[in-house]
Short mmCIF file of C-alpha atoms in Angstrom, two decimals:
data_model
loop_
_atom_site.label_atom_id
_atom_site.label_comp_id
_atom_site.label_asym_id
_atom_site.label_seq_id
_atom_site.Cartn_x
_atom_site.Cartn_y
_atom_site.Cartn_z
CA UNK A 1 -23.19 13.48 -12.34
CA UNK A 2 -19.39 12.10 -12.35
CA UNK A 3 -18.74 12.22 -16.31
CA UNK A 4 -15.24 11.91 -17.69
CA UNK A 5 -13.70 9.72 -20.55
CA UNK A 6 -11.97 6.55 -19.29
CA UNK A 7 -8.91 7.19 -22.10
CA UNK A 8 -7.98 10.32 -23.45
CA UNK A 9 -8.66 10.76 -27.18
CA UNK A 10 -4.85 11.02 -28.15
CA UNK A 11 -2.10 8.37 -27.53
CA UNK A 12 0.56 9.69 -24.61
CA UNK A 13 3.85 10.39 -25.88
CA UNK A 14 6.56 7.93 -25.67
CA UNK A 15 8.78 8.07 -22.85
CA UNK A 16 11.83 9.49 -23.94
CA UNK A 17 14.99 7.62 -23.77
CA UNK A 18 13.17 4.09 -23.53
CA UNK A 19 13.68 1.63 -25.79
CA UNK A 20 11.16 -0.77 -25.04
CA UNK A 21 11.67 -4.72 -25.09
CA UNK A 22 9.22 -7.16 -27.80
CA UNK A 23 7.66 -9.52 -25.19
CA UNK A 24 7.17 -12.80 -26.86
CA UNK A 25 5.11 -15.83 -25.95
CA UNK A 26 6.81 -19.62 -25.75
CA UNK A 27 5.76 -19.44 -29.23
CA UNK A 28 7.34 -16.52 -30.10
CA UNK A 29 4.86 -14.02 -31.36
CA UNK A 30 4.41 -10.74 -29.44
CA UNK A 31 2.11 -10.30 -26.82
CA UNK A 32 0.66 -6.84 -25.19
CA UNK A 33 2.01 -5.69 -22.35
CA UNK A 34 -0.39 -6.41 -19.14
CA UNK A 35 -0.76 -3.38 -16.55
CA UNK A 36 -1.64 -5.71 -14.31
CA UNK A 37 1.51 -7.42 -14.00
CA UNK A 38 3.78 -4.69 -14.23
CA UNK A 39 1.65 -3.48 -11.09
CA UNK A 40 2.37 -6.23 -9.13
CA UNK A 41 6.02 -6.45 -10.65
CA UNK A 42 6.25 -3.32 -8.63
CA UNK A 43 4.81 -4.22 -5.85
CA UNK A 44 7.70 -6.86 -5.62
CA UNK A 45 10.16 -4.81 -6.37
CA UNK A 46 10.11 -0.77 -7.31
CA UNK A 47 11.05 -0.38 -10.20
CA UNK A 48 10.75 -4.15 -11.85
CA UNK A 49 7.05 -3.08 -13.21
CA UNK A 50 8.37 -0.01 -15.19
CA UNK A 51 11.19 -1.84 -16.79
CA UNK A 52 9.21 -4.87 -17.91
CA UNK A 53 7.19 -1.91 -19.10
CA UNK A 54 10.01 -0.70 -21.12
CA UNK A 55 10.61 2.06 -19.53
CA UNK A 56 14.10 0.68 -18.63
CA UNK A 57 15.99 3.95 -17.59
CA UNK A 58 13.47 5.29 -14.89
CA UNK A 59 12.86 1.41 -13.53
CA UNK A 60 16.74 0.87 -13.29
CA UNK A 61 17.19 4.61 -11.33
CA UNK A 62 13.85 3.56 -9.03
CA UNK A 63 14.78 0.75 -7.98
CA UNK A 64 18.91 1.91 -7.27
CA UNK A 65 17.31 4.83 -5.29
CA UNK A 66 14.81 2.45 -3.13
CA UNK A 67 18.13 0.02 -2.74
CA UNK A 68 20.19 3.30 -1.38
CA UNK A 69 17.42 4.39 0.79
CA UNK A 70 16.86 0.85 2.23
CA UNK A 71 20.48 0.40 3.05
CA UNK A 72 20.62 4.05 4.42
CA UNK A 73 17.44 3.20 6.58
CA UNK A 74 19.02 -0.36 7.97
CA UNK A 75 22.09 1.77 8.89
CA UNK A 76 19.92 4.18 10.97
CA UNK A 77 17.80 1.32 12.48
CA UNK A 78 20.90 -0.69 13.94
CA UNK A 79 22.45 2.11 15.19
CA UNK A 80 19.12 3.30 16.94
CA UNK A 81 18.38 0.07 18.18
CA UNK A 82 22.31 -0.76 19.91
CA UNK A 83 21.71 3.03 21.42
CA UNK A 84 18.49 1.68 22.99
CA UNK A 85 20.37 -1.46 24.05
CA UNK A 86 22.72 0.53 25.85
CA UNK A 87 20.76 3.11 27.47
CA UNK A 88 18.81 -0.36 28.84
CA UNK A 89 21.83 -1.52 30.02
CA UNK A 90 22.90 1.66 32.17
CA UNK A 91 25.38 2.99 29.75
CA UNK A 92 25.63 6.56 28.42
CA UNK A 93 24.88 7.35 25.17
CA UNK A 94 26.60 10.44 24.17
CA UNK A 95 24.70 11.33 20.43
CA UNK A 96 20.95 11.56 20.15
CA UNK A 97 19.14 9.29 18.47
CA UNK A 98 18.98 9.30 14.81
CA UNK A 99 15.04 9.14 14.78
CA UNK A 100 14.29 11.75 12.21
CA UNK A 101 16.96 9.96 10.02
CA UNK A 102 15.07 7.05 10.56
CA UNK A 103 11.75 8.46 10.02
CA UNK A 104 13.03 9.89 6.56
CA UNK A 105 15.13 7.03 5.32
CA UNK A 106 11.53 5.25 5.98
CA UNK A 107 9.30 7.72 4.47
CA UNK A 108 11.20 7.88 1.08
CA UNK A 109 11.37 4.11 1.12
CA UNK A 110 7.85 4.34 1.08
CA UNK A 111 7.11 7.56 -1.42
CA UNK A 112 9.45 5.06 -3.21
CA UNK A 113 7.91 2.18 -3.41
CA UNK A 114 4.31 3.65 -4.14
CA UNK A 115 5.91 5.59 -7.09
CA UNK A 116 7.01 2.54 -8.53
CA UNK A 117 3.41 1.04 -8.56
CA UNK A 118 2.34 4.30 -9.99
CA UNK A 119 4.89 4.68 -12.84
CA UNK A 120 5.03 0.95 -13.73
CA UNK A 121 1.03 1.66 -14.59
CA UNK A 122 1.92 4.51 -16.02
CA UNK A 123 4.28 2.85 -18.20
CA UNK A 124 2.06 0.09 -18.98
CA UNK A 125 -0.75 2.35 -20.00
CA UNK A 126 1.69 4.52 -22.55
CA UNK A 127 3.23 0.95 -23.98
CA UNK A 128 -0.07 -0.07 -24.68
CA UNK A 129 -1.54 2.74 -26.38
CA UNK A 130 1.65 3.22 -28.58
CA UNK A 131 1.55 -0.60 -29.40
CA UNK A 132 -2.40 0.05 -30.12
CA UNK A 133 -3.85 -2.69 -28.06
CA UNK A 134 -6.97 -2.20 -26.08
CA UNK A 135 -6.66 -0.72 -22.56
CA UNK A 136 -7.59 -2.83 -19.70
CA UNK A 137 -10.44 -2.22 -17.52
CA UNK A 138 -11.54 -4.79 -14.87
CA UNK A 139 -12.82 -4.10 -11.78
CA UNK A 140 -11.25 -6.35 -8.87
CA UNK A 141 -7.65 -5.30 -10.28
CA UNK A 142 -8.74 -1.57 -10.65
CA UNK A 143 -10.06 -2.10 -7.09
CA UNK A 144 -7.43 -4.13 -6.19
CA UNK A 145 -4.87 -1.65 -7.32
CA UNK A 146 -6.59 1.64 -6.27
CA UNK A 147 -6.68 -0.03 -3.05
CA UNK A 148 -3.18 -0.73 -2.30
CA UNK A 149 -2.13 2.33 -4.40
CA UNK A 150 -4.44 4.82 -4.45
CA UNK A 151 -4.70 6.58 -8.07
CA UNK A 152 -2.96 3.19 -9.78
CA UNK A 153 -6.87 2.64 -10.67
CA UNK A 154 -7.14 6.35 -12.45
CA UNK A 155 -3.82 6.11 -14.23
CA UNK A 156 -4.95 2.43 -15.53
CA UNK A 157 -7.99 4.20 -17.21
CA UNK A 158 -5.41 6.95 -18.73
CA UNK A 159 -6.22 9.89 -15.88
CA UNK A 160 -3.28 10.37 -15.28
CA UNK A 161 -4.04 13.66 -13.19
CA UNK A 162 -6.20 12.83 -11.11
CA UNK A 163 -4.25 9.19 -10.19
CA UNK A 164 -1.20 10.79 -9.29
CA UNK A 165 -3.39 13.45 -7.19
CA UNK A 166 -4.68 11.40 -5.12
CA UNK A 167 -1.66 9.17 -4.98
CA UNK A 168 0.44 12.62 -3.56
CA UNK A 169 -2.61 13.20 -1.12
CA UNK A 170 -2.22 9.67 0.11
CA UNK A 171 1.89 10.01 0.15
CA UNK A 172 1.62 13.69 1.87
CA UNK A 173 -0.41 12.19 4.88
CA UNK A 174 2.35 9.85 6.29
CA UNK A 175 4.93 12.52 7.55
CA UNK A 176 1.82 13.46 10.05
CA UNK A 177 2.00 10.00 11.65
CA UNK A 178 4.38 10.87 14.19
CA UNK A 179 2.86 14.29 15.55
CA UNK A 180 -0.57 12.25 15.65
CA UNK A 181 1.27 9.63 17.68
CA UNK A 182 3.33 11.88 20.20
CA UNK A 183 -0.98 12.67 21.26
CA UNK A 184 -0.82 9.46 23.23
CA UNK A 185 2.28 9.74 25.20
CA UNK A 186 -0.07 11.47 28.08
CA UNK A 187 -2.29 7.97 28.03
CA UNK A 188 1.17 6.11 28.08
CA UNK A 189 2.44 7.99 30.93
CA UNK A 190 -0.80 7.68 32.83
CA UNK A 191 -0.22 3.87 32.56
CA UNK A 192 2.92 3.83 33.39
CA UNK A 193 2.28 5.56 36.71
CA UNK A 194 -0.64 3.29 37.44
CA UNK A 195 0.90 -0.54 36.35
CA UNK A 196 0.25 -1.49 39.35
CA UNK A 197 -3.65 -1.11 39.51
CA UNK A 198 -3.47 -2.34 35.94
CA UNK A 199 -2.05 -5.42 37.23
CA UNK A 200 -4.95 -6.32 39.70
CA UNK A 201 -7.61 -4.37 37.32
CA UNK A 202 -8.02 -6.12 34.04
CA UNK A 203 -11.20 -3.87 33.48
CA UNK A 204 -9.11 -0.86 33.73
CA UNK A 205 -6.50 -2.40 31.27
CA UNK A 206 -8.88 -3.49 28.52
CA UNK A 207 -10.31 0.27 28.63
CA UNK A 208 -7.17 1.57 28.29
CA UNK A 209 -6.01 -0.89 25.21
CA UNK A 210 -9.49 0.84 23.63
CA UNK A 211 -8.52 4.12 24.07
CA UNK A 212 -5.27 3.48 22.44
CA UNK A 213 -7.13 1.65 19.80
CA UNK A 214 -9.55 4.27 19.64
CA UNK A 215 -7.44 7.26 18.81
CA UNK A 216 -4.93 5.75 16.97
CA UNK A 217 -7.94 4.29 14.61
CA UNK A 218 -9.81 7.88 14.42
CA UNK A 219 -6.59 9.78 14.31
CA UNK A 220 -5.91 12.25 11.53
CA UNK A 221 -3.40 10.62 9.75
CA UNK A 222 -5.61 7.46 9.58
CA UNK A 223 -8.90 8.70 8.68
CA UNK A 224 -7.78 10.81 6.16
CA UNK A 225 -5.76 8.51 3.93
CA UNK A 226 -9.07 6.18 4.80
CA UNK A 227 -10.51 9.02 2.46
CA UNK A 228 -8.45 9.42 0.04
CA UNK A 229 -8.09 5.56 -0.81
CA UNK A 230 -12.35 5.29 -0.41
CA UNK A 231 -12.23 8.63 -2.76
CA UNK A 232 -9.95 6.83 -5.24
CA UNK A 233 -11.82 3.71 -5.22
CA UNK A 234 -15.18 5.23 -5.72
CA UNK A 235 -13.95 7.17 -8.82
CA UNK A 236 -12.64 4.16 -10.17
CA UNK A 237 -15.91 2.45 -10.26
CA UNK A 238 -17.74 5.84 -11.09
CA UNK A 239 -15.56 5.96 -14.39
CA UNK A 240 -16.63 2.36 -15.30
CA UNK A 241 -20.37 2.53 -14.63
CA UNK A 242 -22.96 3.50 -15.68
CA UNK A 243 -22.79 0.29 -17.75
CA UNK A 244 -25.57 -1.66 -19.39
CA UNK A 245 -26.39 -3.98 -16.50
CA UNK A 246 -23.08 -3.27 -14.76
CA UNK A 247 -21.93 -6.16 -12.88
CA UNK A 248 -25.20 -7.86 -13.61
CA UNK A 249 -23.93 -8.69 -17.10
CA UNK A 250 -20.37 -7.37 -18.46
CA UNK A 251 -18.67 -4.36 -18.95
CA UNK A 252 -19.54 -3.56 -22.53
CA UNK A 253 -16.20 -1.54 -23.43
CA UNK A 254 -13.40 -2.32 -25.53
CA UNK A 255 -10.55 -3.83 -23.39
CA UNK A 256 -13.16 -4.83 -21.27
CA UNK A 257 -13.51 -8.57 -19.18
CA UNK A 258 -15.43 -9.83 -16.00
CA UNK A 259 -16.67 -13.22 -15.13
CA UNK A 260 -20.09 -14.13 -16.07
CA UNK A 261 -20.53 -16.48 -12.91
CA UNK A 262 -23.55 -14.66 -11.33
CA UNK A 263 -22.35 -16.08 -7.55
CA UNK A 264 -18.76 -14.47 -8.26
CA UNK A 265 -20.24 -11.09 -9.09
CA UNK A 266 -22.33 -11.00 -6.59
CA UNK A 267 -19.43 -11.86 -4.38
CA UNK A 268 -17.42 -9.32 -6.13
CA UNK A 269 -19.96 -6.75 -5.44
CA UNK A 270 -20.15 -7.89 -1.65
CA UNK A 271 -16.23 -7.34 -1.16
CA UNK A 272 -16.27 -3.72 -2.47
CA UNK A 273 -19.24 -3.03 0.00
CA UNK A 274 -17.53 -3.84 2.42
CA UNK A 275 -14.13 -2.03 1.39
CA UNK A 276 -15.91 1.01 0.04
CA UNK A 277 -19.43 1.74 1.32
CA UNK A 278 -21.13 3.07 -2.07
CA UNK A 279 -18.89 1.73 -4.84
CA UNK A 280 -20.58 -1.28 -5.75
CA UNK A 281 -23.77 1.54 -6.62
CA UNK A 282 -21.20 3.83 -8.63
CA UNK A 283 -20.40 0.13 -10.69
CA UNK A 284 -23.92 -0.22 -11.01
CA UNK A 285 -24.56 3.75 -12.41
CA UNK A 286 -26.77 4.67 -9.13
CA UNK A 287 -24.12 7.72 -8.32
CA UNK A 288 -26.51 9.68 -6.47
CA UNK A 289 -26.69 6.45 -4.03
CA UNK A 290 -23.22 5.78 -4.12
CA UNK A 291 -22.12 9.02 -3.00
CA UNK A 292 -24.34 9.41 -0.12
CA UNK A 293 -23.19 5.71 1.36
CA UNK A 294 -19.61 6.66 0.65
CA UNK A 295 -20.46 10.17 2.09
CA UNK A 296 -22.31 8.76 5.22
CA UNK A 297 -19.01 6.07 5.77
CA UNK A 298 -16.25 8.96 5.44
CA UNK A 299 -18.41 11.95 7.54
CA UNK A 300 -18.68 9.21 10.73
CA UNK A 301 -15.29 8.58 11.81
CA UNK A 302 -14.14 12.20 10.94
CA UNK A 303 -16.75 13.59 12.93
CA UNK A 304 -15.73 11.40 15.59
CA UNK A 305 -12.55 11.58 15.56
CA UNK A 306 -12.39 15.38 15.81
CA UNK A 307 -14.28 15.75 18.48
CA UNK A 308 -12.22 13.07 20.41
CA UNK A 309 -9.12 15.49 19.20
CA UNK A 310 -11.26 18.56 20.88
CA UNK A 311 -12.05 16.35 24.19
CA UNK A 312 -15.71 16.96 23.70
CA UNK A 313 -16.57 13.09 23.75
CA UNK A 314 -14.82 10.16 25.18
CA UNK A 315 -12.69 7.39 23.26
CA UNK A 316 -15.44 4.64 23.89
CA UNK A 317 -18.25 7.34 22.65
CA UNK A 318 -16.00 8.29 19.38
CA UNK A 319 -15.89 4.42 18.60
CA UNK A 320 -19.42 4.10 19.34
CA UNK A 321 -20.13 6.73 16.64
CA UNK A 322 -17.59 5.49 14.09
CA UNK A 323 -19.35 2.22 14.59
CA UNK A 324 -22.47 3.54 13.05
CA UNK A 325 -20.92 3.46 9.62
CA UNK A 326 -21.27 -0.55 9.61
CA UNK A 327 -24.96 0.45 8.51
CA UNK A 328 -23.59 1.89 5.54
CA UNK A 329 -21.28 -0.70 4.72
CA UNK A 330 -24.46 -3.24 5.27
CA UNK A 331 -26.71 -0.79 3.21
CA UNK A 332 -24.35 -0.70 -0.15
CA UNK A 333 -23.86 -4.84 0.30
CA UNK A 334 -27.57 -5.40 0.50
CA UNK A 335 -28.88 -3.11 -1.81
CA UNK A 336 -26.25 -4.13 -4.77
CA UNK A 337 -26.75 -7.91 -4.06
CA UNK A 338 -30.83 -7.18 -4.25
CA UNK A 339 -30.25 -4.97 -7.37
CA UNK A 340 -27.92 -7.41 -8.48
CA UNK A 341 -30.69 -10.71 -8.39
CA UNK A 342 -33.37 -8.62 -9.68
CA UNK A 343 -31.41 -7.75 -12.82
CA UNK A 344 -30.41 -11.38 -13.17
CA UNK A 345 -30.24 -12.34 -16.81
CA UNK A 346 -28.26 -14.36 -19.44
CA UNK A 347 -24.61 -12.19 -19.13
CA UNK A 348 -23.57 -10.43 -22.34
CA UNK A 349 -20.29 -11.42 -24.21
CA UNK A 350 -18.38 -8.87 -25.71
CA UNK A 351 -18.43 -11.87 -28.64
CA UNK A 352 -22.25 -11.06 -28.60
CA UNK A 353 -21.40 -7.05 -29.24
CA UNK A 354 -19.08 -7.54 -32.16
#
């Protein structure tokens, strides 16, 4: 049984160094701070979300180092791409490519820009605890977020541990991109030597576009941060749920909102089916469920794809067996939408709990 407390029992402690802004309506009385828009303030732009936050210091040195980066990455992509225009033109080229420059100016970029999601949540979370407001739980924004940002979801709900865990997992797996890649310069090279019976063999060109497909979709790199964003997703809605009547009435918890439209939450629940294979049971406090979808929907394609990795099967037979998981994904909708209709009943305001 998943059991952990949504917000830990003490406050954070301020950020130091921060001197954090009022934020004031058109009618000039305060307002709370929203982790939800310093999330997608971040998204925009790292390091907006953390300074509208208040944390001004750490947003003003994220988003100078994702401005250096970027400029440092532009400078390595021009200079790779007139090399390339060169070489096509018959010249000589007399310095090797700056390709691991470029792979690290874009990997930093990136460790950049998902640490400015993170922190602006982060920062959110700590402004809104030491302002004593309410914390925020909703699920399409803590799917939404976990989804895009894997661990923004946990840190929302003040686990700050486990978010940035999984959001290092997630980070870690990109560096393996290109060793996963260099695996299908043998299929390139085969189709090189063979355009020509491409040409006059469409059949032999659509299998090889789904071999492609096929390995780069049950590759390591892929099906592993597939994991770790399903994983974060799943705890998300674990740490909600059990909840009286889950999405069948309201979250009943302080900070709490969701719509009461019974055609929008079944809706809801039909989109996080079909992103996460399990969740909408975890909402719903059926973990035992839950887990075993999300377990069946995670085991397929790994299974698959290392045995493609070992040569034991063939492309088309690994995406034949990662196919099989679209039985989980139409398990979870169908059971949560039936679960869903049974429980129908007049929704519960948190007005009504007060």
């Amino acid at each position: 049984m998943y059991d952990d407390t949504p917000i830990p029992p003490e406050p954070l402690p301020p950020e130091p160094h921060d001197t954090p802004p009022e934020i004031h309506d058109d009618d000039g009385e305060a307002v709370a701070v929203s982790v939800h828009r310093a999330f997608v303030y971040a998204a925009m732009a790292p390091g907006f979300g953390e300074w509208y936050a208040g944390a001004r210091i750490r947003g003003a040195a994220v988003f100078t180092a994702f401005v250096a980066v970027f400029v440092w990455g532009s400078w390595e992509l021009a200079v790779t791409v007139s090399a390339l225009l060169d070489l096509a033109l018959g010249a000589t080229v007399d310095k090797p490519l700056p390709l691991f420059q470029l792979g690290a100016a874009f990997f930093i970029a990136l460790a950049l820009w998902f640490w400015g999601m993170a922190g602006a949540v982060e920062a959110a979370v700590r402004r809104r605890q030491a302002d004593g407001d309410p914390p925020q739980l909703h699920p399409a924004w803590g799917v939404a977020m976990s989804w895009l940002c894997p661990g923004a979801g946990q840190i929302s709900l003040g686990r700050l541990p486990m978010g940035f865990i999984l959001l290092g997992l997630y980070v870690a797996i990109f560096p393996t991109l290109g060793p996963a890649l260099s695996g299908l310069r043998v299929v390139i090279d085969h189709a090189a030597g063979s355009a020509g019976q491409l040409l006059s063999r469409p059949d032999l060109a659509m299998e090889l576009a789904q071999e492609i497909s096929a390995r780069i979709q049950l590759s390591f790199p892929r099906v592993a941060q597939d994991m770790v964003k399903s994983v974060s997703i799943a705890l998300y809605c674990a740490t909600l749920g059990p909840v009286p009547g889950a999405l069948g009435a309201v979250l009943a918890k302080e900070g709490a909102h969701w719509t009461a439209a019974l055609w929008a939450r079944c809706l809801g629940l039909a989109v996080l089916g079909w992103i996460c294979p399990g969740a909408p049971q975890l909402l719903q406090g059926r973990e035992a469920l839950g887990w075993s979808l999300l377990g069946v929907n995670l085991a397929l394609p790994a299974a698959a794809g290392l045995l493609l990795a070992q040569g034991v099967i063939q492309p088309g037979q690994a995406s034949q067996i990662a196919s099989w998981t679209t039985l989980a994904v139409l398990a979870s909708i169908a059971d949560s939408l039936i679960r869903m209709i049974r429980l129908r009943r007049r929704p519960v305001h948190l007005s009504d709990l007060e």
